[in-house]
XYZ file of C-alpha atoms in Angstrom:
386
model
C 37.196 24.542 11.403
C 34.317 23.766 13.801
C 36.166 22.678 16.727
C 39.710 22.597 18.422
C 40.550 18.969 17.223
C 44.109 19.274 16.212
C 46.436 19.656 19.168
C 48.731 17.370 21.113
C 45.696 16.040 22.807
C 43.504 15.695 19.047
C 43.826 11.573 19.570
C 42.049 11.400 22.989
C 39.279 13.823 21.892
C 38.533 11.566 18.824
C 38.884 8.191 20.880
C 36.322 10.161 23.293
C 34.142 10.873 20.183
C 33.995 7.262 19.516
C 33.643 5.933 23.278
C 30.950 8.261 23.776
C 29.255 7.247 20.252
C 29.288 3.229 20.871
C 28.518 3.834 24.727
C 25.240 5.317 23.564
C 24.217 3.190 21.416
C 24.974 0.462 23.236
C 23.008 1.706 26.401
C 20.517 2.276 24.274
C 19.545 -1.175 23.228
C 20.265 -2.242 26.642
C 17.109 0.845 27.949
C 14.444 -0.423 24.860
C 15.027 -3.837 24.573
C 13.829 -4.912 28.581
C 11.289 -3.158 30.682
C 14.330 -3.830 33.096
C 16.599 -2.161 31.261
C 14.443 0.712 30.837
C 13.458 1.148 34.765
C 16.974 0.603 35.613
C 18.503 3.387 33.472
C 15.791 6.178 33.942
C 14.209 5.303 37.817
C 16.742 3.577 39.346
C 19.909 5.826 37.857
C 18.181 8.690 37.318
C 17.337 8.855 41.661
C 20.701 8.609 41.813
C 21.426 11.175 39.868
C 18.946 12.991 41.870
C 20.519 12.128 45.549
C 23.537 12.900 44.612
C 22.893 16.220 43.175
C 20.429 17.520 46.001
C 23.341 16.289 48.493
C 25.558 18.251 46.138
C 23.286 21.291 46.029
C 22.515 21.430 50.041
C 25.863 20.769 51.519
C 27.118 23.721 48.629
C 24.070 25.635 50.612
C 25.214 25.116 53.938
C 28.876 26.223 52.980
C 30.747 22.937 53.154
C 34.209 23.136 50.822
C 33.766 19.841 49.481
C 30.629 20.793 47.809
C 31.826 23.805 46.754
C 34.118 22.703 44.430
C 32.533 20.071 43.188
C 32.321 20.135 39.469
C 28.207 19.419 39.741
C 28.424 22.885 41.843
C 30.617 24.946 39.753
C 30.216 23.218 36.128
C 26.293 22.402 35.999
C 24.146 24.597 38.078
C 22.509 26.641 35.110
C 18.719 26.064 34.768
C 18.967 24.738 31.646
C 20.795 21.701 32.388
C 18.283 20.940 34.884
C 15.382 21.400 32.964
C 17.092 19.536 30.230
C 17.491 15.994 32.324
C 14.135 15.937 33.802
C 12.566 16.987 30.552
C 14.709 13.895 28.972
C 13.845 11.693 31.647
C 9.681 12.466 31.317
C 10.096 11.554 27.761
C 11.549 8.428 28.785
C 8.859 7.433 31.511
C 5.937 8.575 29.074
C 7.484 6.763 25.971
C 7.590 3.576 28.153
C 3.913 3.828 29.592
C 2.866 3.954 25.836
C 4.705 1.373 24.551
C 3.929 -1.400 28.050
C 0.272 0.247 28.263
C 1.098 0.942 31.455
C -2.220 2.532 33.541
C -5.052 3.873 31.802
C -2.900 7.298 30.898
C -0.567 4.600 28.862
C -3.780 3.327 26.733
C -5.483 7.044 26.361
C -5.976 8.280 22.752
C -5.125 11.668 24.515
C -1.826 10.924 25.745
C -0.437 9.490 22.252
C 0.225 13.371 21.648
C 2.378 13.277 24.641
C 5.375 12.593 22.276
C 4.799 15.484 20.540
C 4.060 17.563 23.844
C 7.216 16.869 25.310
C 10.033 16.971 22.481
C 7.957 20.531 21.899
C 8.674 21.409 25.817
C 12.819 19.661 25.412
C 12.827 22.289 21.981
C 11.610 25.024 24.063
C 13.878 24.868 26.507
C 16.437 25.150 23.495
C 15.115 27.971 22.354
C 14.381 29.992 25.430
C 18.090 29.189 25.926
C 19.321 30.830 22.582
C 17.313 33.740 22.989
C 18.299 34.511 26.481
C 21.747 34.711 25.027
C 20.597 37.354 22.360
C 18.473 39.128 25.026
C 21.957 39.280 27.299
C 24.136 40.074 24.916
C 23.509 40.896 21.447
C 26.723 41.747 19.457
C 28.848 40.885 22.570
C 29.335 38.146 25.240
C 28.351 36.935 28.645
C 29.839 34.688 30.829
C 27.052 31.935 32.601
C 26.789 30.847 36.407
C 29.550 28.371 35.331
C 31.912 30.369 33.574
C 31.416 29.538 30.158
C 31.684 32.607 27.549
C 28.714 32.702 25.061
C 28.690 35.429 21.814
C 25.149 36.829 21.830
C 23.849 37.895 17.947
C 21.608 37.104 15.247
C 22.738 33.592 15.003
C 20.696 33.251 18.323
C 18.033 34.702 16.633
C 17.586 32.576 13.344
C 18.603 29.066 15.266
C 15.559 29.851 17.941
C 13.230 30.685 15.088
C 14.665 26.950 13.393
C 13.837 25.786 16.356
C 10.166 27.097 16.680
C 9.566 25.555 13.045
C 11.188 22.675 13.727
C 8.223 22.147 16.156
C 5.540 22.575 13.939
C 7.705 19.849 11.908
C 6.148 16.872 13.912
C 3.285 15.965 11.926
C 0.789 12.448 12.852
C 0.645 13.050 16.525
C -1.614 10.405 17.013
C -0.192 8.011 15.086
C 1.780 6.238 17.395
C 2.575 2.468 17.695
C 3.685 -0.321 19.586
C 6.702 -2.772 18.253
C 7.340 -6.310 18.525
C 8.219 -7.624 21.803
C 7.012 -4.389 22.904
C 10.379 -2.966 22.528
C 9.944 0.130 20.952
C 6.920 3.337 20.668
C 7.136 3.521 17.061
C 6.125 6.944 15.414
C 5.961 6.122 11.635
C 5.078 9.723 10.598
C 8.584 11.255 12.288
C 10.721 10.358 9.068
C 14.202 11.473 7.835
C 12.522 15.353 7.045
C 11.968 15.744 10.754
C 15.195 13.916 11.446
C 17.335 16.016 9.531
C 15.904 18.791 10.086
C 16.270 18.630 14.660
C 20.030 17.102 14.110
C 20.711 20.214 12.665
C 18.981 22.566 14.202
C 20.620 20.584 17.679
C 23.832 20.660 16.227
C 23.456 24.572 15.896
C 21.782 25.180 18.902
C 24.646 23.121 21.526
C 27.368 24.997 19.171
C 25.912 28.174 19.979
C 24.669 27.571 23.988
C 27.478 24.466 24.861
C 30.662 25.412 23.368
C 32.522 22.789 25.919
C 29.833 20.198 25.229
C 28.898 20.715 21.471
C 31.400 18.198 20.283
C 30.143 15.015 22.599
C 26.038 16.433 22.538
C 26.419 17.966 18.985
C 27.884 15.153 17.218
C 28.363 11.864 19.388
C 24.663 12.360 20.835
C 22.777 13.394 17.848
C 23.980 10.239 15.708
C 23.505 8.024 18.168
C 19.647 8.181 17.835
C 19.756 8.569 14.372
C 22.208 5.676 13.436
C 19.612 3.265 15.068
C 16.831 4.986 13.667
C 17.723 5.121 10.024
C 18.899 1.526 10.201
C 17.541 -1.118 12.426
C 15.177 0.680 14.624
C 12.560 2.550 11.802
C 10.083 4.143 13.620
C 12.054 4.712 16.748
C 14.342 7.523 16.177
C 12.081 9.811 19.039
C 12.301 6.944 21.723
C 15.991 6.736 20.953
C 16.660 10.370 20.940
C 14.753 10.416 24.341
C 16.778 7.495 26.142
C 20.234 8.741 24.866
C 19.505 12.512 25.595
C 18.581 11.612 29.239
C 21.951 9.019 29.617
C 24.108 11.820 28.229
C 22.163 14.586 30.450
C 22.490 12.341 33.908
C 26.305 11.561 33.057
C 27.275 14.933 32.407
C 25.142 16.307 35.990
C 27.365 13.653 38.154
C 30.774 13.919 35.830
C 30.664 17.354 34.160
C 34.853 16.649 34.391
C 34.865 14.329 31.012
C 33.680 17.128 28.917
C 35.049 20.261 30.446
C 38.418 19.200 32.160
C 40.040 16.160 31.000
C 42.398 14.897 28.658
C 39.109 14.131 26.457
C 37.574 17.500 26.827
C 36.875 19.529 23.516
C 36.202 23.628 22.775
C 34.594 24.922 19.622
C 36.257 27.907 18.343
C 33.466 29.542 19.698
C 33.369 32.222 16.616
C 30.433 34.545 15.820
C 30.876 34.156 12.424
C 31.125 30.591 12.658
C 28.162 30.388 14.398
C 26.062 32.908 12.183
C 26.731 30.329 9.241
C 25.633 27.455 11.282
C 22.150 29.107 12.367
C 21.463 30.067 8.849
C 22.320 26.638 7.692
C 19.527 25.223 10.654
C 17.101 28.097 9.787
C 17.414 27.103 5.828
C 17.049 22.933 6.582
C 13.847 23.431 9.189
C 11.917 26.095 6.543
C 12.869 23.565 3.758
C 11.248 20.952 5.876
C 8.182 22.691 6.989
C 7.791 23.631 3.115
C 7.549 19.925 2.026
C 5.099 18.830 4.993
C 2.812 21.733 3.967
C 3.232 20.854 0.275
C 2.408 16.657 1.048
C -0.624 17.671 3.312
C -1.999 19.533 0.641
C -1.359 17.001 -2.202
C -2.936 14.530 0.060
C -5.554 16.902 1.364
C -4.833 16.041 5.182
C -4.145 18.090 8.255
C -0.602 17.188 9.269
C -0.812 16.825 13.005
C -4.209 14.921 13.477
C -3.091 12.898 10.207
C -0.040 11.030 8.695
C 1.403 13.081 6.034
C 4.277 10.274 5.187
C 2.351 7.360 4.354
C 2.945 5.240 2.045
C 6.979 6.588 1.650
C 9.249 4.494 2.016
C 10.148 5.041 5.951
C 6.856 4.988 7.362
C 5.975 1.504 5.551
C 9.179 0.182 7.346
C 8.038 1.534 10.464
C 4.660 0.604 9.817
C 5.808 -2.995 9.292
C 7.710 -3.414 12.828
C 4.465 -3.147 14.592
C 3.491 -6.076 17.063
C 0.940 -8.557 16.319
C -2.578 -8.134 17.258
C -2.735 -11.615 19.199
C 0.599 -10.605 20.704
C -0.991 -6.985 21.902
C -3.865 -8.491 23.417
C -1.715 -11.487 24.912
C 0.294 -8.886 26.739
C -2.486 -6.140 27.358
C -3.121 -5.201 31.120
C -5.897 -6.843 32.483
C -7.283 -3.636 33.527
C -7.622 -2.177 29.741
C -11.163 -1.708 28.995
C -12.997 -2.945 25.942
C -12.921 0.930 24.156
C -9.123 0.839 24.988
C -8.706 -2.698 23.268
C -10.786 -1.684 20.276
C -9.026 1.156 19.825
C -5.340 -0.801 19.623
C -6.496 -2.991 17.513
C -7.695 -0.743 15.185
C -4.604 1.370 14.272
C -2.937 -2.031 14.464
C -5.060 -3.668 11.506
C -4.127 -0.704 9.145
C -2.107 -1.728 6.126
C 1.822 -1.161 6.425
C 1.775 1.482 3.290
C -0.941 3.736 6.295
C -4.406 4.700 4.879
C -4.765 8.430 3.742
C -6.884 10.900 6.568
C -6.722 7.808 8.646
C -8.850 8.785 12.067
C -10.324 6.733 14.816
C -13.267 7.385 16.416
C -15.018 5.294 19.355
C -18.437 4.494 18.305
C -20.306 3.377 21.976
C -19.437 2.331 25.135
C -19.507 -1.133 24.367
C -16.007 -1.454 22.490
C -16.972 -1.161 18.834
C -15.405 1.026 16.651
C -15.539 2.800 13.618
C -13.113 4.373 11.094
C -13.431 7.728 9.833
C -11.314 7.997 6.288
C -10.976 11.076 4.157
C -12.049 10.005 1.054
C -9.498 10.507 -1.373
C -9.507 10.069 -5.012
C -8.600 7.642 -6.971
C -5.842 10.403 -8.384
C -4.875 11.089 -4.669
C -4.427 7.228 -4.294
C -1.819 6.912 -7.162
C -0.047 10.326 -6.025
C 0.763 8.593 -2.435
C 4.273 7.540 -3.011
């Protein structure tokens, strides 16, 4: 038994399992599908989010009772919460300015390892947030700024070090993609192995850190992003993660109540041993998956993170294949993209579906052109790409 589902209140908390599920995914489609949709949900409600918790914060400051007590004040005032939403909500803003072009950081070869850079930075803050707990209180507990109790221990240990490989997990920085409609920033190398391998590390991590939360942000919140991204959305599983990370995060700052204090809220059993099994499960999946990216980059003699390691498998070609045309990317490219920046689109656009082994761009001279730099692989190599 993972959580305490089975009491007189057992049918709300699975309704709210459900609610929170569909909401998700529903708010989802509404943030990728419109560039309204997407400023609307992380500028417009994410300032206020921001008002009201700075109003929160500063009347709290000043001594004023209503502030005091309000949940935002009491419930959600560690840093970690903080640095979680406005990590979430950078992803969001930099997943967007890739996938509209938006400035000349949006159409930068440089900045297509942003995605990378900042689920690395949301991971970190996981595991600086597991380890704290060891540091505080290994083989005991600790109770944080808002009264939650946490068991410090080895499974704090083993989940942070997950979490560490689970970083060097994200393979093909650079190989990252615009949709049709420009409705998604696909990342065809960030397949089910990476997938897999963060849902349960997450899982672990919120059941360790967020034992009033894990059931909404370790279940509800993880499949979410995945259900769309294993089944209509290929490619997109990082954007989605992103956009329903940073809904969940700004809900929770303004009504921390629907997880910790209503009819819907959930504990886990918050168990050592529990938890111990849990990390070693996350520690197991993220060592398995780090073993099979180092065993494809060897077989196709690439270096995972300035290369695609999946190509060809079955994922990345559907990923691959929801790119946008290349008369439909030019169409809708700013007028202010220069001819290197055009070239360089195109380019990854042109490449077949099934991805071309050692695949790298390089700008040849200022006027535009381009050339591609290909590992040569053997014919052997070729037929091995699966």
């Amino acid at each position: 038994m993972l959580f305490d589902v089975y009491g007189p209140n057992a049918l709300y908390q699975w309704s709210g399992l459900v609610m929170v599920l569909v909401a998700l995914i529903l708010l989802n489609e509404f943030a990728r599908r419109t560039k309204a949709g997407g400023i609307i949900m992380f500028f417009g409600m994410a300032a206020v989010m921001t008002v009201y918790c700075l109003a929160v914060e500063i009347s709290a400051a000043m001594g004023a009772d209503w502030a005091l007590a309000n949940p935002t004040h009491t419930d959600m005032n560690s840093w970690f919460h903080y640095a979680k939403v406005y990590a979430a909500l950078a992803g969001c803003i930099g997943f967007m300015a890739l996938k509209y072009s938006w400035g000349k950081i949006g159409r930068s070869h440089w900045f297509k390892a942003f995605p990378f850079v900042i689920v690395a930075i949301n991971i970190l803050i996981a595991v600086v947030s597991d380890f704290e707990s060891a540091f505080r209180a290994f083989g005991t507990t600790w109770v944080t700024t808002e009264g939650v109790t946490l068991h410090g221990g080895w499974h704090n240990v083993f989940n942070g070090v997950a979490g560490l490989l689970n970083i060097a997990c994200m393979t093909g920085w650079f190989g990252i993609y615009i949709s049709k409609k420009r409705q998604d920033m696909l990342w065809p190398d960030m397949t089910w192995v990476f997938i897999i391998s963060y849902d349960i590390w997450n899982f672990c991590y919120t059941y360790n850190n967020l034992p009033t939360h894990s059931w909404y942000a370790g279940i509800a919140l993880l499949l979410a992003p995945t259900i769309a991204g294993l089944m209509w959305n290929k490619g997109g599983w990082i954007q989605n993660r992103a956009f329903t990370l940073a809904m969940w995060c700004m809900f929770c700052q303004m009504v921390p109540m629907f997880a910790n204090d209503s009819i819907f809220a959930v504990q886990s059993v918050n168990n050592p041993d529990v938890n111990l099994v849990v990390s070693l499960l996350a520690l197991v999946a993220n060592i398995a998956a780090l073993a099979y990216i180092i065993y494809r980059s060897k077989k196709l003699g690439v270096n995972p993170y300035k290369q695609e390691v999946f190509v060809g498998t079955k994922d990345f070609r559907e990923a691959m294949a929801r790119r946008a045309d290349t008369a439909y990317l030019l169409e809708t490219m700013p007028k202010s993209a220069t001819a290197p920046e055009i070239a360089e689109t195109v380019a990854y656009n042109e490449l077949p579906a099934e991805g071309t082994i050692g695949y790298v761009y390089v700008a040849k001279d200022g006027a535009g052109d381009a050339i591609v730099d290909v590992a040569k692989a053997s014919d052997d190599t070729e037929r091995r790409n699966e």
